[in-house]
Coordinates of C-alpha atoms in Angstrom, one line a residue:
M294 CA 17.4 -24.0 10.1
S295 CA 16.9 -24.9 6.5
S296 CA 18.4 -22.4 4.0
H297 CA 14.8 -22.1 2.6
D298 CA 13.0 -21.0 5.8
L299 CA 11.8 -17.6 6.8
Q300 CA 11.4 -16.9 10.6
R301 CA 8.2 -16.1 12.3
D302 CA 9.4 -13.0 14.2
L303 CA 6.6 -10.4 13.5
N304 CA 4.4 -9.8 16.5
E305 CA 0.8 -8.7 16.5
R306 CA 1.7 -5.1 17.3
H307 CA 4.1 -5.1 14.3
I308 CA 1.5 -6.3 11.8
R309 CA -1.3 -4.1 13.2
L310 CA 0.8 -1.0 12.8
M311 CA 2.1 -2.1 9.4
A312 CA -1.6 -2.5 8.3
L313 CA -2.3 1.0 9.4
G314 CA 1.0 2.5 8.1
A315 CA 0.3 1.1 4.7
C316 CA -2.9 3.0 4.5
I317 CA -1.3 6.4 5.4
G318 CA 0.9 7.8 2.7
V319 CA 2.6 11.1 1.9
G320 CA -0.4 12.3 0.0
L321 CA -2.7 12.7 3.0
F322 CA -0.2 15.1 4.8
L323 CA 0.3 17.2 1.7
G324 CA -3.5 17.4 1.3
S325 CA -5.4 15.3 -1.3
A326 CA -6.1 18.6 -3.0
K327 CA -6.6 17.3 -6.5
A328 CA -9.1 14.7 -5.4
I329 CA -10.9 17.2 -3.2
Q330 CA -11.2 19.6 -6.2
M331 CA -12.9 16.8 -8.1
A332 CA -15.5 15.8 -5.5
G333 CA -15.6 18.6 -2.9
P334 CA -16.6 17.5 0.6
A335 CA -18.1 14.4 -1.0
I336 CA -14.5 13.1 -1.3
M337 CA -15.3 11.5 2.1
L338 CA -17.8 9.3 0.4
S339 CA -15.2 8.3 -2.2
Y340 CA -12.8 7.2 0.6
I341 CA -15.7 5.3 2.4
I342 CA -16.7 3.5 -0.9
G343 CA -13.1 2.7 -1.8
G344 CA -12.5 1.6 1.8
L345 CA -15.4 -0.9 1.7
A346 CA -13.9 -2.4 -1.5
I347 CA -10.5 -2.7 0.1
L348 CA -12.1 -4.3 3.2
V349 CA -13.7 -7.0 1.0
I350 CA -10.3 -7.5 -0.9
M351 CA -8.4 -7.8 2.4
R352 CA -11.1 -10.1 3.8
A353 CA -10.6 -12.3 0.7
L354 CA -6.8 -12.3 1.2
G355 CA -7.2 -13.0 4.9
E356 CA -9.4 -16.0 4.3
M357 CA -6.6 -17.6 2.3
A358 CA -3.7 -16.3 4.4
V359 CA -5.1 -17.8 7.6
H360 CA -6.0 -21.1 6.0
N361 CA -2.5 -21.3 4.3
P362 CA 0.1 -18.8 5.6
V363 CA 2.9 -18.9 3.1
A364 CA 5.6 -16.6 1.7
G365 CA 4.6 -14.9 -1.5
S366 CA 1.0 -14.6 -0.2
F367 CA -1.4 -13.5 -3.1
A368 CA 1.1 -14.5 -5.8
R369 CA 1.3 -18.0 -4.3
Y370 CA -2.5 -18.1 -4.1
A371 CA -2.9 -17.0 -7.7
Q372 CA -0.6 -19.8 -8.7
D373 CA -2.3 -22.4 -6.6
Y374 CA -5.9 -21.5 -7.6
L375 CA -5.6 -19.8 -10.9
G376 CA -2.6 -21.4 -12.4
P377 CA 1.3 -21.0 -12.7
L378 CA 1.1 -18.2 -15.2
A379 CA -1.3 -16.1 -13.0
G380 CA 1.1 -16.6 -10.0
Y381 CA 4.1 -15.6 -12.1
L382 CA 2.5 -12.5 -13.5
T383 CA 1.2 -11.4 -10.1
G384 CA 4.5 -11.9 -8.4
W385 CA 6.7 -10.1 -11.0
N386 CA 4.1 -7.4 -11.5
Y387 CA 4.0 -6.7 -7.7
W388 CA 7.8 -6.8 -7.5
F389 CA 8.1 -4.1 -10.2
L390 CA 5.1 -2.2 -8.8
W391 CA 7.0 -1.7 -5.4
L392 CA 10.3 -1.0 -7.1
V393 CA 8.8 2.0 -9.0
T394 CA 6.9 3.1 -5.8
C395 CA 10.1 2.9 -3.8
V396 CA 12.0 5.1 -6.3
A397 CA 9.3 7.7 -6.0
E398 CA 9.4 7.6 -2.1
I399 CA 13.2 7.8 -2.1
T400 CA 12.9 10.9 -4.3
A401 CA 10.3 12.4 -2.0
V402 CA 12.8 12.0 0.9
A403 CA 15.5 13.8 -1.0
I404 CA 13.1 16.6 -1.9
Y405 CA 11.9 17.2 1.6
M406 CA 15.3 16.9 3.1
G407 CA 16.3 19.6 0.6
I408 CA 13.9 22.0 2.5
W409 CA 16.2 21.8 5.5
F410 CA 19.5 21.3 3.6
P411 CA 19.1 23.2 0.3
D412 CA 22.9 23.1 -0.4
V413 CA 23.2 19.3 -0.2
P414 CA 22.7 17.5 -3.6
R415 CA 19.5 15.5 -3.6
W416 CA 21.1 12.3 -4.8
I417 CA 23.0 12.1 -1.4
W418 CA 19.7 12.0 0.5
A419 CA 18.2 9.5 -1.9
L420 CA 21.2 7.2 -1.5
A421 CA 21.1 7.7 2.3
A422 CA 17.4 6.8 2.5
L423 CA 18.0 3.6 0.3
A424 CA 21.1 2.6 2.3
S425 CA 19.4 3.0 5.7
M426 CA 16.1 1.2 4.7
G427 CA 18.0 -1.5 2.9
T428 CA 20.2 -2.2 5.9
I429 CA 17.2 -2.4 8.2
N430 CA 15.7 -5.1 6.0
L431 CA 18.9 -7.0 5.7
I432 CA 19.4 -7.3 9.5
A433 CA 16.3 -9.3 10.5
V434 CA 12.6 -9.3 10.0
R435 CA 12.2 -8.1 13.6
A436 CA 14.3 -5.1 12.8
F437 CA 12.1 -4.3 9.9
G438 CA 9.0 -4.8 12.1
E439 CA 10.3 -2.5 14.8
F440 CA 11.1 0.4 12.5
E441 CA 7.8 0.1 10.6
F442 CA 6.0 0.1 14.0
W443 CA 7.6 3.4 15.0
F444 CA 7.3 5.0 11.6
A445 CA 3.6 4.2 11.6
L446 CA 3.2 5.5 15.2
I447 CA 4.7 8.9 14.2
K448 CA 2.1 9.2 11.4
I449 CA -0.8 8.1 13.7
V450 CA 0.1 10.5 16.5
T451 CA 0.3 13.4 14.0
I452 CA -3.0 12.7 12.4
V453 CA -4.7 12.2 15.8
A454 CA -3.2 15.5 17.0
M455 CA -4.5 17.3 13.9
I456 CA -8.0 15.8 14.3
L457 CA -8.2 16.7 18.0
A458 CA -6.8 20.2 17.3
G459 CA -9.3 20.7 14.4
A460 CA -12.2 19.4 16.5
G461 CA -11.3 21.9 19.2
M462 CA -11.4 24.7 16.6
I463 CA -14.7 23.4 15.1
F464 CA -16.6 23.0 18.3
F465 CA -14.9 25.3 20.8
G466 CA -13.1 27.9 18.8
L467 CA -9.6 26.9 19.9
G468 CA -7.0 28.8 17.9
N469 CA -9.8 30.9 16.3
G470 CA -10.3 33.5 19.0
G471 CA -12.8 31.4 20.9
I472 CA -15.2 31.4 17.9
A473 CA -16.3 27.9 16.9
T474 CA -16.0 27.5 13.2
G475 CA -18.7 24.8 13.0
I476 CA -19.0 22.5 9.9
S477 CA -21.0 24.8 7.6
N478 CA -18.0 24.7 5.1
L479 CA -19.1 21.2 4.2
W480 CA -22.2 22.4 2.3
S481 CA -21.9 26.2 2.0
N482 CA -19.6 26.4 -1.0
G483 CA -21.7 24.8 -3.8
G484 CA -23.1 22.0 -1.6
F485 CA -21.8 18.8 -0.2
M486 CA -21.5 17.3 -3.7
P487 CA -20.7 20.4 -5.8
H488 CA -19.9 18.4 -8.9
G489 CA -22.6 15.8 -8.4
I490 CA -22.1 12.1 -8.5
T491 CA -19.8 12.5 -11.5
G492 CA -17.3 14.3 -9.3
V493 CA -17.4 11.4 -6.7
L494 CA -16.9 8.8 -9.5
M495 CA -14.1 10.7 -11.1
S496 CA -12.2 10.9 -7.8
L497 CA -12.4 7.2 -7.2
Q498 CA -9.4 6.3 -9.4
M499 CA -7.2 8.7 -7.3
V500 CA -8.6 7.6 -4.0
M501 CA -7.9 3.9 -4.7
F502 CA -4.3 4.5 -5.4
A503 CA -4.0 5.9 -1.9
Y504 CA -4.8 2.4 -0.6
L505 CA -1.9 0.8 -2.4
G506 CA 0.2 -1.2 0.1
V507 CA -2.6 -2.4 2.4
E508 CA -2.3 -5.8 0.8
M509 CA 1.2 -6.0 2.3
I510 CA -0.4 -7.6 5.4
G511 CA -0.7 -10.8 3.4
L512 CA 3.0 -10.9 2.8
T513 CA 3.6 -10.9 6.5
A514 CA 1.7 -14.2 6.9
G515 CA 4.8 -16.3 6.3
E516 CA 6.7 -14.5 9.1
A517 CA 3.9 -13.8 11.6
K518 CA 4.3 -15.6 15.0
N519 CA 0.6 -16.5 15.1
P520 CA -1.0 -15.8 11.7
Q521 CA -4.3 -17.3 12.7
K522 CA -4.7 -14.5 15.3
T523 CA -2.6 -11.6 14.0
I524 CA -3.8 -11.5 10.3
P525 CA -7.6 -11.4 11.1
G526 CA -7.0 -8.7 13.8
A527 CA -5.1 -6.5 11.4
I528 CA -7.5 -7.0 8.5
N529 CA -10.7 -6.4 10.6
S530 CA -9.4 -3.1 11.8
V531 CA -8.4 -1.7 8.4
F532 CA -11.8 -0.2 7.5
W533 CA -12.2 1.5 10.9
R534 CA -8.7 2.9 10.6
I535 CA -9.5 4.3 7.2
L536 CA -12.7 5.9 8.6
L537 CA -10.8 7.5 11.4
F538 CA -7.6 8.6 9.7
Y539 CA -8.6 9.5 6.2
V540 CA -12.3 10.4 6.6
G541 CA -11.7 11.9 10.0
A542 CA -8.8 14.1 8.8
L543 CA -10.7 15.2 5.7
F544 CA -13.8 16.0 7.7
V545 CA -11.8 18.3 10.0
I546 CA -9.9 19.9 7.2
M547 CA -12.9 20.7 5.0
S548 CA -15.0 21.8 8.0
I549 CA -12.3 24.5 8.9
Y550 CA -11.3 25.5 5.3
P551 CA -13.6 25.9 2.2
W552 CA -12.9 22.9 0.0
N553 CA -12.2 25.1 -3.0
E554 CA -9.3 26.8 -1.2
I555 CA -7.6 23.7 0.0
G556 CA -4.2 23.2 -1.6
T557 CA -3.8 26.9 -2.5
Q558 CA -2.0 27.8 0.7
G559 CA 0.1 24.7 1.4
S560 CA -0.6 21.7 3.5
P561 CA -3.9 21.8 5.6
F562 CA -2.0 20.1 8.4
V563 CA 0.5 22.9 8.6
M564 CA -2.2 25.5 8.5
T565 CA -4.2 23.8 11.2
F566 CA -1.2 23.5 13.6
E567 CA -0.1 27.1 12.9
R568 CA -3.6 28.4 13.8
M569 CA -3.2 26.5 17.1
G570 CA -0.1 28.6 17.8
I571 CA 2.5 26.0 16.9
K572 CA 5.1 28.0 15.0
T573 CA 7.2 25.1 14.1
A574 CA 4.3 23.3 12.3
A575 CA 5.9 23.3 8.9
G576 CA 9.0 21.6 10.3
I577 CA 7.0 19.0 12.2
I578 CA 5.0 18.1 9.1
N579 CA 8.1 18.0 7.0
F580 CA 9.6 15.5 9.4
V581 CA 6.4 13.4 9.3
V582 CA 6.3 13.4 5.5
I583 CA 9.9 12.2 5.5
T584 CA 9.1 9.4 7.9
A585 CA 6.0 8.5 5.8
A586 CA 8.2 8.2 2.7
L587 CA 10.8 6.2 4.6
S588 CA 8.0 3.9 5.9
S589 CA 6.7 3.3 2.4
C590 CA 10.3 2.6 1.1
N591 CA 10.9 0.3 4.1
G592 CA 7.7 -1.7 3.4
G593 CA 8.4 -1.7 -0.4
I594 CA 11.9 -3.3 0.1
F595 CA 10.3 -5.9 2.4
S596 CA 7.6 -6.7 -0.2
T597 CA 10.0 -6.9 -3.2
G598 CA 12.4 -9.2 -1.2
R599 CA 9.6 -11.6 -0.1
M600 CA 8.0 -11.7 -3.5
L601 CA 11.2 -12.5 -5.3
Y602 CA 12.0 -15.1 -2.7
S603 CA 8.7 -16.8 -3.3
L604 CA 9.1 -16.6 -7.1
A605 CA 12.6 -18.3 -6.8
Q606 CA 11.1 -21.1 -4.7
H607 CA 8.9 -22.0 -7.6
G608 CA 11.5 -21.8 -10.3
Q609 CA 10.2 -18.5 -11.7
A610 CA 13.3 -16.6 -10.7
P611 CA 17.0 -17.8 -10.2
A612 CA 17.3 -20.3 -7.4
V613 CA 19.9 -18.2 -5.6
F614 CA 17.1 -15.8 -4.5
A615 CA 15.4 -18.6 -2.6
K616 CA 18.2 -18.8 0.0
T617 CA 18.0 -17.1 3.4
S618 CA 20.6 -16.0 5.9
K619 CA 21.0 -17.6 9.3
G620 CA 18.5 -15.1 10.6
G621 CA 15.9 -16.2 8.1
V622 CA 16.3 -13.1 5.9
P623 CA 16.1 -13.6 2.1
R624 CA 19.2 -11.4 1.6
N625 CA 20.0 -12.3 -2.0
A626 CA 16.5 -11.3 -3.0
L627 CA 16.7 -8.1 -1.0
L628 CA 20.1 -7.2 -2.5
L629 CA 18.8 -7.5 -6.0
S630 CA 15.8 -5.3 -5.2
I631 CA 18.2 -2.7 -3.5
F632 CA 20.5 -2.8 -6.5
A633 CA 17.5 -2.3 -8.9
L634 CA 16.5 0.7 -6.8
L635 CA 20.0 2.2 -7.2
L636 CA 19.5 2.1 -10.9
G637 CA 16.0 3.5 -10.4
V638 CA 17.4 6.5 -8.4
L639 CA 19.9 7.1 -11.2
L640 CA 17.2 6.9 -13.9
N641 CA 15.1 9.3 -11.9
Y642 CA 17.7 12.0 -12.5
L643 CA 18.7 11.1 -16.0
V644 CA 15.5 10.4 -17.9
P645 CA 12.9 12.9 -18.8
E646 CA 10.1 13.3 -16.2
K647 CA 7.5 12.1 -18.8
V648 CA 9.2 8.8 -19.2
F649 CA 9.3 8.3 -15.5
T650 CA 5.6 9.0 -15.3
W651 CA 4.9 6.3 -17.9
V652 CA 6.9 3.8 -15.9
T653 CA 5.1 4.7 -12.8
S654 CA 1.8 4.1 -14.6
I655 CA 2.7 0.4 -14.6
A656 CA 2.6 0.5 -10.7
T657 CA -0.9 2.1 -10.7
F658 CA -2.2 -0.6 -13.1
G659 CA -0.4 -3.2 -11.1
A660 CA -2.3 -2.3 -8.0
I661 CA -5.6 -3.0 -9.7
W662 CA -4.2 -6.3 -11.1
T663 CA -3.0 -7.4 -7.7
W664 CA -6.4 -6.8 -6.0
A665 CA -8.3 -8.5 -8.9
M666 CA -6.0 -11.6 -8.6
I667 CA -6.7 -11.7 -4.8
L668 CA -10.5 -11.7 -5.5
L669 CA -10.3 -14.3 -8.3
A670 CA -8.0 -16.6 -6.3
Q671 CA -10.4 -16.5 -3.3
L672 CA -13.4 -17.3 -5.5
K673 CA -11.6 -20.3 -7.0
F674 CA -10.3 -21.3 -3.5
R675 CA -13.8 -21.4 -2.1
R676 CA -15.2 -23.3 -5.0
G677 CA -12.7 -26.0 -4.3
L678 CA -13.9 -26.5 -0.7
S679 CA -16.7 -28.8 0.3
A680 CA -19.5 -27.3 2.5
A681 CA -17.9 -29.0 5.5
E682 CA -14.5 -27.6 4.7
A683 CA -15.9 -24.1 4.1
G684 CA -17.7 -24.3 7.5
K685 CA -14.4 -25.0 9.3
L686 CA -12.6 -21.9 7.9
Q687 CA -11.3 -19.8 10.8
F688 CA -11.6 -16.5 8.9
R689 CA -14.4 -16.3 6.4
M690 CA -15.4 -13.8 3.7
W691 CA -18.6 -11.9 4.5
L692 CA -21.6 -12.4 2.1
Y693 CA -19.6 -14.8 -0.1
P694 CA -19.7 -14.8 -3.1
L695 CA -21.8 -11.5 -3.6
S696 CA -19.2 -9.3 -1.8
S697 CA -16.3 -10.7 -4.0
Y698 CA -18.3 -10.0 -7.2
L699 CA -19.2 -6.5 -6.1
A700 CA -15.6 -5.7 -5.3
M701 CA -14.5 -7.0 -8.7
A702 CA -17.1 -4.9 -10.4
F703 CA -15.9 -1.9 -8.5
L704 CA -12.3 -2.5 -9.7
V705 CA -13.6 -2.7 -13.3
L706 CA -15.3 0.6 -12.8
V707 CA -12.0 2.2 -11.5
V708 CA -10.2 0.9 -14.6
V709 CA -12.9 2.4 -16.9
L710 CA -12.6 5.7 -15.0
M711 CA -8.8 5.7 -15.6
A712 CA -9.5 6.0 -19.3
F713 CA -11.0 9.4 -18.8
F714 CA -7.8 11.1 -17.6
E715 CA -4.7 11.6 -19.7
D716 CA -2.3 11.0 -16.8
T717 CA -3.9 7.6 -16.0
R718 CA -5.0 6.5 -19.5
I719 CA -1.4 5.7 -20.3
A720 CA -1.5 3.0 -17.7
L721 CA -4.1 1.2 -19.7
Y722 CA -1.6 0.9 -22.5
I723 CA 1.6 0.3 -20.6
G724 CA 0.2 -2.0 -17.9
P725 CA -1.2 -4.7 -20.3
A726 CA 1.9 -4.4 -22.5
F727 CA 4.1 -5.1 -19.5
L728 CA 2.0 -8.2 -18.7
V729 CA 2.3 -9.3 -22.3
L730 CA 6.1 -9.0 -22.1
L731 CA 6.1 -11.0 -18.9
T732 CA 4.0 -13.7 -20.6
V733 CA 6.4 -13.9 -23.6
L734 CA 9.3 -14.3 -21.2
Y735 CA 7.4 -17.0 -19.2
Y736 CA 7.0 -19.2 -22.2
A737 CA 10.3 -18.3 -23.9
L738 CA 12.3 -19.2 -20.7
N739 CA 10.0 -22.1 -19.7
L740 CA 9.3 -20.7 -16.2
A741 CA 6.5 -23.0 -15.1
P742 CA 7.0 -23.8 -11.4
K743 CA 9.2 -26.9 -10.9
N744 CA 9.1 -27.5 -7.1
L745 CA 5.7 -26.7 -5.7
A746 CA 5.2 -27.4 -2.0
P747 CA 1.9 -28.9 -0.8
K748 CA -0.9 -26.3 -0.7
E749 CA -1.9 -27.0 2.8
Q750 CA 1.5 -26.9 4.3
G751 CA 3.0 -24.1 2.3
S752 CA 6.7 -23.6 2.0
V753 CA 7.4 -21.8 5.3
A754 CA 7.9 -23.7 8.4
S755 CA 5.9 -22.6 11.4
R756 CA 7.9 -21.0 14.2
A757 CA 5.1 -20.0 16.5

């Protein structure tokens, strides 16, 4: 095996569960209370609208990933179709985005382990989480896939159990003395849309950040056994999974509990399970939240490693990060990411919380940038194809180009909405400033790609 090859060891079940796991974060289990307070029961519309936009974005990514399954995914496509600078900015931006996100997830693990072991210093749990997830990623991509499969399965089983238990309470009165609660709470506390369309719009910027990570499916294209089959299957099911797990869970929660009381008495998941007579509900949900955070960290380390590997292949990062182990793992790239996370964990305890919030805002801005680059690259990709070539695409964007333009307009709307909130407004200052800094480094260090592989073949050998 060449020292520059990844291995195609991710099966369809791995990628399908990764796609789903990426959509389900810690926030859902702790209750999306802040977003619910903004929109009331109409928060379900926000998730559906945001889900439709994500579906279009993922369809755009899938069209390119199936046609040309390479490491680096959307950063590589941005480079091929929008230019070297766009690819460089997208790659490094995404690397840093996940670095910051992983620090937050590691910190979450430490906090929730502290509930069970209050006398153990938090930094020990943070270090243990990083060491365990880092080791899994360094072994082999199949090890990463297996762990992500089981992490995602734990989250899925918990949500399905909560939805079924809640449905039993709504329609049959299970856990409520045999009295069916019904769904009147969806409209009896100020109406379905208590704050009007304004509330729905204002919740969109929070809802969209819940979807960060779903684009990780694209990064698996270079290591999927059969990308032409697995990528479309995973992408096509994303929207329906969002409907079931986010909208379904929120429907049950807000049917049982008045929307204006959610978040005031702890996690709705814990309350629902406790009403069903499960006394250890708090412990169960704590375990699930920890696995959800570990899952996000696991996926984040995977993403940073592959993105750095791709950047190094094109001369936009030191060449040492383009090498892989005998098992096809980009260990040097992963080790740098893990080392950077060690510094991040340290900074998380040393710097003021406000500073950390500012740094995290780069990640939130980075999500919008990544999705926009996917849409722009797909539009340019399609313009470069003849009618005959477009007709032969195995996986095509629906309603092209209208759907791509609508999704782009939606992302612009979310950015505008971010300006209305102090916590997110800072991202509109720091995010662009970070991109300007990257641009200065790009020209100062002469980082234009020096060894591009042919577009059609990519840089990853097929190992189907």
